[in-house]
Amino acid sequence: MAHVVLRHRDIPNLNQFDVYKKNGGFSAFKNAVKKMQPTEVTDVVKNSGLRGRGGAGFPTGMKWSFIDNKNWPHYVVANADESEPGTFKDREIMESNPFQFLEGLALCSYAVAANVAYIYLRGEFWQLAAFLDEKIAEMEEAGLLGNKILGTDYSLKIYTHLGAGAYICGEETALLESLEGKRGQPRVRPPFPPTFGLYGKPTIINNVETFANVPMILANGADWYKSMGTADSSGVKVFSLSGRVRRPGNYELPFGATFRELIYGEKNGAGVQDARQVKALMPAGASSSLIVVNGDDKILDTPMDYASVRTLGSELGSASVIVIDDTVSIDWVINKTIHFFKHESCGKCTPCREGTYWMQNIVHRIHGGDGKQGDVDLLLNVAKQMQGKCLCALGDFSAMAVVTGIERFKGDFDKVVKV
Amino acid sequence: MSKQVTLTIDGKQITAPEGALIVDAAKMAGIDIPVFCHHPKLEPVGMCRMCLVEIGRPMRDRATGQIVMENGAPKIQFMPKLETSCTNRVEEGLVVLTQSEKANAGQKSTVEFLLTSHPLDCPVCDKGGECPLQNLTMAHGSSQSRFIYDEKLHLEKQVPLSELIYLDRERCIQCARCIRFQDEVAGDSVIGFDERGRSTQIVSFSEPGFDSVFSGNTTDICPVGALTTADFRFGARPWELDAQASVCSQCPVGCNTTLNTRREAKAGGNIVIKRVMPRQNEEVNEIWLCDKGRFAYHYTESKKRLTKPLTRTGKDRKVNRVSWEAATKLAGENFLKAKKNFVVLASGRLANEDLFNLKTLADQFGGKAVLYSHIGGGELTAQVGVSAGTNLGVLGSGSTIVVVASNLYEEAPIWYLRVKQAAERGATLIVMNPRETKLDKYASFVERYDYGQEIKSVQELTKKGKLGDAFMKAQNAIIIYGSEGLGVAGSASLATACAKALNETEHVGKANNGLIGVWERANDQGAWEMGFKPEDDLAAALKGKVVYIAGADPVGDDPKLAKALESADFVVVQDILENATTEIADVVLPAQTHVEREGTFTSGERRVQRFYPAVAVVGDARADYAITAQIAKHMNFIMQSANANIVFEILAETLKPFEGLTYEKLSNVRVQLPMIGRGDMYYGGTTYENTHGLGVHLSAGATRGETVRIPRAQKEALPKVKDTDLLAVPVSKLYHRGATIESAQLLNQRIGKTTVSMNFDTAEQWGVVEGAQVKVSFDGVSGEAKVKIDETVSAGVMLVPRGMGLAIREPAVAKVKL
């Protein structure tokens, strides 16, 4: 099947303006700007069933329709902060299929009548930002961006903006704060960005991958898009596969493809290294609840869509699937995740700031072989104590792997603690 | 009144104004939800997670939008997670549980998390005893720590953010109250967070550190012992302190204060002031104080305090310690001899009662009552000053505030805050000044004029145009005028122009309208109301006279006045501190400071407020009104002096603006919102509730229906200035070398050296550079000063700060030499 988002895998040099244009590029945007009402664009996206690819899976068209039309100006922001450990799809899209992403961003901007759009990139993507700037310049030269696009009254400027290296800036309100030049710390929600966003103005924020889907949906229609994937999760998803697999990488599959297809498919992960057994899965990067596999075929045959993954006591999130095999002890895994979250906690709210620090102290003892059984119980208790009390979702995420790791793989901990 | 909504908190049905935060609504209903980061004066942030509660909302049918009913009542749908009551607002039908098992567990968990990083050094912590974290730990904390004590993060414990404020990084709980206060209330964004996560720490990024005159307030609202003042640090334990209501004596705002005192061995068993705290008065200072008001109380305990009456007699000017009786007799006899040559020179340092007795004495014996001040125009604020009911705190859209010839941030910091906030609420702010001030950025209109052109600018207010529209059409209009670049005559002329503009546009005689003078001292307005007036040429007025000086140091302030007093016939000085004038006086009478006695001050907003005795009298000092009465007795004139209350009663019978006022009325209080205390100081900080009086406004002449008499505005007669001349103009500085400020050692660094400011081109023209030590001379005065290059000063002008050793009374042609 031809790729939708990772189209560059089928078409060489798609990141070149002429090649992209020759392959139908910009036709959706041209058509929209010249022939469609902004709300019609939103309606097509709504009908396609496209859901946000950043992790929460919120229906994209519905989000766009929430934009507050009593308050102006409007902004659109692309979340290119891609900072979840195990997620590396947006980078590939922007490097290899940048125009499709930019066209999607432009389409969204048109749909919500925004004249300015920002691409917020993580600081490490500085080369990518320069690259995108070139691509934006090419579009401006071609009259696809800038003032009075294609002779219409619609104008749009797209700017790239680099973050300064914080995981939290992938959280949409922290991203907005950072974009405004403030400390990257999340805001209290509600109000949500479509009513109170960048500089307090209505703002649509979507993930890079979400935008990259939009031109294809506009070009081929909502029904075409819905024909892929499942009823609940339509279309295709780029899965970032990593961990103990033979071929880690990004794989575009329709929603509903199984974990087995992703991990064992010859064109995909091509199986686990050393032909070991899958022990656990982290479907949403470091923020995952661990899925117990232990070689269970039924689990591996679960379709990867939002609803099905939930039945396994986890979330699909950004679909960055980390494969853990039976050579790995879960105390090692959560030692890694806790370190990450302790390092990245923004410090704004108490449970996350203090909880991640405390958890790190405990997991250090456990993983270092100095822990007692009481420490494992304490770690579980502290993690649970954090959940549901933090200011933003990331605080809760930091405790997911800990809680599920201990609850679902108790034996791994029993082995490392002193009796 | 705003729309009210009904909700249920812990089973109690309450009504609250729409838009109120749940936590504030609960507070009003008597339910205390624990908080750390929430402060009723700051925007909600929801970051500490202490105020977690269960919130249920009436369930609505998705299809019909109707509220789903269950057993005759709306079905309540509780959110799966706990929510912060400091970010959620009241809604009709809301059900809030603050004490449920789940809510309690949430609150308990937050305290536990906070304590994992807290040093628990309460026994040596200044906040111990009045610490929200300590209190809430008692209420919600666990008795046992699950965090291994040895794993605690150790951080620096003595970080000076400035010489005034110290930070203990270990104790900080990252609630950002201090940062938010500086950003939102003070408008001085000079502190912030650095780093992130558990490494998050408060830093100051200004030079000098924590460069804000409001910095002390952060120590009040800090919910732990992280921020302390260098003044109170390790000074006393809160439970040892008594609290006495007082009023700040440092400027005309009249901030309500509480003096915390204790008896201590190192003070010889005397009661001493340990710190000055704000006392809530939403109509004056809310819950804030400026640093000058907070730290400049040390003069009351200065070694230079006068303690015994003295006389200087004979050719050799021998100093004699004498009895009160002998000293006052000598004074009285000489006053009687003086006849028409009798001059009473008093300042607004004195209370209303003191000034009343002084004025009565002057009137009785044909003397002249002169106000020791560099600002004129007070007879106009008495007529068209703001009237009863005025509250800068409620001004917003529809009101216009004009600030002219004043740098409020330096001259009356709390007015600066109040005006800034009014502008933020939507009031039109017009700032007219010859140079940039901090208030400019909040102004709708900034009018820049050349020194000497202020009246022309004020006249714009009543002409067609942007300024005229904003002023004439305003529902309420207040003009606040000062003395930037002006002497007595100049500021009096400016006041006239302002009064005329207000009167013509009918912005007089009603609440929230009228004229306010930015006086030099706390009770200058009171002095004007009594009938004291400054002299254009004070030196001439003193020459060869019998002078009774109260609360002023003309000899130390101005060589010209020193010379004039040399030739005075007889000089009696009554004051609190030794100074250059007490050195030459024939009779020196030790007076009590306002913290040792009762009395009242009239603020610049014409609010009469009581202060109360807090510490024991120093030496044999007496209250000024009593000293005057005792002198009068020797002149065969009987004046009341048994206590301040009686003097005030007579004052109120005599002076129309004070009619009907009594000490009792001045002590009345009413409920003030937001509630900041009610016993639990965690809510609003350690500021004190007001139990001793909010004060009462004087009535204005215009309100009483009296004809407003405004003299013709005269253009200030600037000295003739040639292009090559340098014009020296007087400007006011918050921290100057005033006797009451200099005694506070802590503030010495802020007072700094004498500097004169000019722009680069002017400096180049005079051959001087930044930092150069120069000889400055003008109008017969000369002295040394350091040059400061300041591009906000206009060309050919040199700013000379008042009270910094260069006696500048009005604009003058000057010279500078290296």
Tab-separated table of N, CA, C and O in Angstrom, chain A residues 41-102:
chain	number	residue	atom	x	y	z
A	41	VAL	N	-13.316	23.357	4.907
A	41	VAL	CA	-12.073	22.619	5.134
A	41	VAL	C	-12.171	21.868	6.460
A	41	VAL	O	-11.888	20.670	6.557
A	42	THR	N	-12.630	22.597	7.478
A	42	THR	CA	-12.789	21.975	8.789
A	42	THR	C	-13.755	20.795	8.711
A	42	THR	O	-13.515	19.739	9.301
A	43	ASP	N	-14.836	20.971	7.960
A	43	ASP	CA	-15.828	19.905	7.871
A	43	ASP	C	-15.243	18.635	7.250
A	43	ASP	O	-15.540	17.524	7.698
A	44	VAL	N	-14.420	18.810	6.201
A	44	VAL	CA	-13.812	17.630	5.574
A	44	VAL	C	-12.941	16.909	6.602
A	44	VAL	O	-12.993	15.675	6.738
A	45	VAL	N	-12.150	17.676	7.340
A	45	VAL	CA	-11.252	17.075	8.333
A	45	VAL	C	-12.085	16.388	9.419
A	45	VAL	O	-11.772	15.288	9.875
A	46	LYS	N	-13.165	17.049	9.797
A	46	LYS	CA	-14.062	16.468	10.807
A	46	LYS	C	-14.608	15.121	10.305
A	46	LYS	O	-14.578	14.125	11.012
A	47	ASN	N	-15.087	15.136	9.069
A	47	ASN	CA	-15.684	13.917	8.516
A	47	ASN	C	-14.674	12.795	8.328
A	47	ASN	O	-15.034	11.625	8.306
A	48	SER	N	-13.411	13.159	8.162
A	48	SER	CA	-12.399	12.131	7.925
A	48	SER	C	-12.131	11.307	9.179
A	48	SER	O	-11.548	10.232	9.119
A	49	GLY	N	-12.533	11.850	10.338
A	49	GLY	CA	-12.262	11.136	11.591
A	49	GLY	C	-10.820	11.256	12.041
A	49	GLY	O	-10.395	10.540	12.955
A	50	LEU	N	-10.070	12.175	11.444
A	50	LEU	CA	-8.673	12.357	11.836
A	50	LEU	C	-8.597	12.744	13.308
A	50	LEU	O	-9.322	13.627	13.757
A	51	ARG	N	-7.724	12.063	14.034
A	51	ARG	CA	-7.512	12.393	15.437
A	51	ARG	C	-6.073	12.833	15.634
A	51	ARG	O	-5.178	12.439	14.916
A	52	GLY	N	-5.882	13.690	16.644
A	52	GLY	CA	-4.564	14.273	16.882
A	52	GLY	C	-3.515	13.206	17.110
A	52	GLY	O	-3.740	12.238	17.821
A	53	ARG	N	-2.355	13.395	16.478
A	53	ARG	CA	-1.303	12.374	16.532
A	53	ARG	C	-0.272	12.633	17.626
A	53	ARG	O	0.725	11.946	17.725
A	54	GLY	N	-0.511	13.679	18.429
A	54	GLY	CA	0.475	14.011	19.458
A	54	GLY	C	0.422	13.088	20.647
A	54	GLY	O	1.375	12.998	21.417
A	55	GLY	N	-0.702	12.398	20.815
A	55	GLY	CA	-0.796	11.479	21.929
A	55	GLY	C	-2.195	11.383	22.509
A	55	GLY	O	-2.658	10.311	22.864
A	56	ALA	N	-2.881	12.519	22.578
A	56	ALA	CA	-4.197	12.502	23.213
A	56	ALA	C	-5.281	11.987	22.283
A	56	ALA	O	-6.329	11.531	22.733
A	57	GLY	N	-5.049	12.052	20.974
A	57	GLY	CA	-6.011	11.513	20.024
A	57	GLY	C	-7.319	12.266	19.965
A	57	GLY	O	-8.372	11.706	19.674
A	58	PHE	N	-7.267	13.571	20.216
A	58	PHE	CA	-8.490	14.368	20.179
A	58	PHE	C	-8.897	14.610	18.731
A	58	PHE	O	-8.057	14.897	17.882
A	59	PRO	N	-10.199	14.478	18.413
A	59	PRO	CA	-10.629	14.671	17.012
A	59	PRO	C	-10.210	16.045	16.476
A	59	PRO	O	-10.576	17.085	17.034
A	60	THR	N	-9.439	16.024	15.393
A	60	THR	CA	-8.808	17.240	14.893
A	60	THR	C	-9.828	18.266	14.390
A	60	THR	O	-9.760	19.449	14.737
A	61	GLY	N	-10.753	17.796	13.579
A	61	GLY	CA	-11.736	18.730	13.015
A	61	GLY	C	-12.549	19.395	14.114
A	61	GLY	O	-12.896	20.582	14.042
A	62	MET	N	-12.858	18.616	15.150
A	62	MET	CA	-13.642	19.171	16.243
A	62	MET	C	-12.840	20.269	16.940
A	62	MET	O	-13.350	21.334	17.266
A	63	LYS	N	-11.555	20.012	17.141
A	63	LYS	CA	-10.692	21.027	17.769
A	63	LYS	C	-10.705	22.318	16.951
A	63	LYS	O	-10.867	23.404	17.484
A	64	TRP	N	-10.589	22.163	15.619
A	64	TRP	CA	-10.568	23.351	14.769
A	64	TRP	C	-11.881	24.122	14.870
A	64	TRP	O	-11.896	25.344	14.799
A	65	SER	N	-12.963	23.366	15.025
A	65	SER	CA	-14.260	24.042	15.069
A	65	SER	C	-14.484	24.767	16.396
A	65	SER	O	-15.399	25.560	16.537
A	66	PHE	N	-13.636	24.473	17.393
A	66	PHE	CA	-13.765	25.154	18.697
A	66	PHE	C	-13.164	26.555	18.693
A	66	PHE	O	-13.268	27.278	19.669
A	67	ILE	N	-12.488	26.917	17.607
A	67	ILE	CA	-11.799	28.213	17.604
A	67	ILE	C	-12.804	29.334	17.884
A	67	ILE	O	-13.905	29.353	17.346
A	68	ASP	N	-12.410	30.224	18.767
A	68	ASP	CA	-13.307	31.291	19.211
A	68	ASP	C	-13.310	32.409	18.169
A	68	ASP	O	-12.330	33.118	17.988
A	69	ASN	N	-14.431	32.552	17.479
A	69	ASN	CA	-14.493	33.538	16.407
A	69	ASN	C	-14.877	34.930	16.890
A	69	ASN	O	-15.100	35.829	16.094
A	70	LYS	N	-14.955	35.095	18.211
A	70	LYS	CA	-15.254	36.430	18.732
A	70	LYS	C	-13.975	37.151	19.157
A	70	LYS	O	-14.008	38.296	19.556
A	71	ASN	N	-12.886	36.429	19.091
A	71	ASN	CA	-11.634	36.978	19.587
A	71	ASN	C	-10.569	36.820	18.503
A	71	ASN	O	-10.375	35.720	17.972
A	72	TRP	N	-9.898	37.882	18.149
A	72	TRP	CA	-8.926	37.861	17.052
A	72	TRP	C	-7.635	38.507	17.486
A	72	TRP	O	-7.649	39.292	18.409
A	73	PRO	N	-6.516	38.256	16.841
A	73	PRO	CA	-6.331	37.314	15.736
A	73	PRO	C	-6.263	35.857	16.202
A	73	PRO	O	-6.234	35.592	17.395
A	74	HIS	N	-6.278	34.969	15.237
A	74	HIS	CA	-6.124	33.546	15.516
A	74	HIS	C	-4.696	33.115	15.158
A	74	HIS	O	-4.081	33.715	14.285
A	75	TYR	N	-4.253	32.103	15.841
A	75	TYR	CA	-2.928	31.551	15.530
A	75	TYR	C	-3.035	30.042	15.331
A	75	TYR	O	-3.925	29.397	15.884
A	76	VAL	N	-2.083	29.534	14.552
A	76	VAL	CA	-1.933	28.086	14.458
A	76	VAL	C	-0.495	27.753	14.828
A	76	VAL	O	0.431	28.469	14.437
A	77	VAL	N	-0.358	26.723	15.618
A	77	VAL	CA	0.982	26.334	16.052
A	77	VAL	C	1.182	24.852	15.764
A	77	VAL	O	0.313	24.030	16.072
A	78	ALA	N	2.297	24.519	15.138
A	78	ALA	CA	2.649	23.115	14.939
A	78	ALA	C	3.554	22.690	16.085
A	78	ALA	O	4.568	23.331	16.356
A	79	ASN	N	3.157	21.644	16.745
A	79	ASN	CA	3.965	21.120	17.840
A	79	ASN	C	4.997	20.159	17.259
A	79	ASN	O	4.690	19.019	16.920
A	80	ALA	N	6.207	20.683	17.093
A	80	ALA	CA	7.314	19.865	16.573
A	80	ALA	C	8.361	19.699	17.666
A	80	ALA	O	9.554	19.695	17.411
A	81	ASP	N	7.883	19.625	18.892
A	81	ASP	CA	8.808	19.512	20.024
A	81	ASP	C	9.284	18.068	20.181
A	81	ASP	O	10.296	17.803	20.812
A	82	GLU	N	8.540	17.143	19.619
A	82	GLU	CA	8.862	15.709	19.623
A	82	GLU	C	9.891	15.309	20.678
A	82	GLU	O	11.070	15.124	20.389
A	83	SER	N	9.419	15.217	21.917
A	83	SER	CA	10.380	14.963	22.984
A	83	SER	C	10.089	13.708	23.790
A	83	SER	O	10.799	13.393	24.736
A	84	GLU	N	9.065	12.978	23.427
A	84	GLU	CA	8.772	11.744	24.154
A	84	GLU	C	9.831	10.696	23.794
A	84	GLU	O	10.054	10.428	22.609
A	85	PRO	N	10.478	10.144	24.803
A	85	PRO	CA	11.472	9.109	24.486
A	85	PRO	C	10.820	7.998	23.656
A	85	PRO	O	9.752	7.503	24.021
A	86	GLY	N	11.449	7.640	22.556
A	86	GLY	CA	10.895	6.592	21.702
A	86	GLY	C	10.098	7.145	20.536
A	86	GLY	O	9.614	6.396	19.706
A	87	THR	N	9.934	8.455	20.468
A	87	THR	CA	9.179	9.059	19.371
A	87	THR	C	10.140	9.784	18.446
A	87	THR	O	10.913	10.611	18.890
A	88	PHE	N	10.088	9.431	17.150
A	88	PHE	CA	11.016	10.087	16.203
A	88	PHE	C	10.398	10.180	14.820
A	88	PHE	O	11.064	10.197	13.814
A	89	LYS	N	9.079	10.245	14.792
A	89	LYS	CA	8.360	10.275	13.521
A	89	LYS	C	8.306	11.661	12.898
A	89	LYS	O	8.449	11.835	11.698
A	90	ASP	N	8.095	12.695	13.752
A	90	ASP	CA	7.945	14.051	13.227
A	90	ASP	C	9.224	14.513	12.533
A	90	ASP	O	9.187	15.220	11.534
A	91	ARG	N	10.328	14.100	13.104
A	91	ARG	CA	11.608	14.471	12.495
A	91	ARG	C	11.699	13.943	11.065
A	91	ARG	O	12.059	14.675	10.138
A	92	GLU	N	11.325	12.657	10.892
A	92	GLU	CA	11.403	12.085	9.543
A	92	GLU	C	10.452	12.815	8.598
A	92	GLU	O	10.803	13.115	7.465
A	93	ILE	N	9.248	13.096	9.102
A	93	ILE	CA	8.276	13.781	8.232
A	93	ILE	C	8.830	15.132	7.799
A	93	ILE	O	8.797	15.494	6.618
A	94	MET	N	9.355	15.886	8.755
A	94	MET	CA	9.829	17.238	8.421
A	94	MET	C	11.073	17.206	7.544
A	94	MET	O	11.273	18.065	6.690
A	95	GLU	N	11.922	16.186	7.743
A	95	GLU	CA	13.131	16.100	6.939
A	95	GLU	C	12.825	15.669	5.510
A	95	GLU	O	13.390	16.199	4.563
A	96	SER	N	11.927	14.708	5.413
A	96	SER	CA	11.778	14.054	4.111
A	96	SER	C	10.494	14.401	3.379
A	96	SER	O	10.402	14.250	2.177
A	97	ASN	N	9.498	14.863	4.118
A	97	ASN	CA	8.244	15.226	3.451
A	97	ASN	C	7.771	16.573	3.977
A	97	ASN	O	6.622	16.718	4.420
A	98	PRO	N	8.655	17.575	3.968
A	98	PRO	CA	8.332	18.839	4.661
A	98	PRO	C	7.167	19.588	4.050
A	98	PRO	O	6.395	20.208	4.774
A	99	PHE	N	7.030	19.498	2.720
A	99	PHE	CA	5.983	20.311	2.097
A	99	PHE	C	4.592	19.820	2.448
A	99	PHE	O	3.655	20.596	2.554
A	100	GLN	N	4.486	18.518	2.630
A	100	GLN	CA	3.165	17.982	2.976
A	100	GLN	C	2.755	18.478	4.361
A	100	GLN	O	1.606	18.825	4.602
A	101	PHE	N	3.738	18.530	5.253
A	101	PHE	CA	3.480	19.067	6.590
A	101	PHE	C	3.132	20.557	6.504
A	101	PHE	O	2.144	21.018	7.080
A	102	LEU	N	3.932	21.299	5.743
A	102	LEU	CA	3.696	22.746	5.644
A	102	LEU	C	2.356	23.036	4.974
A	102	LEU	O	1.647	23.956	5.356
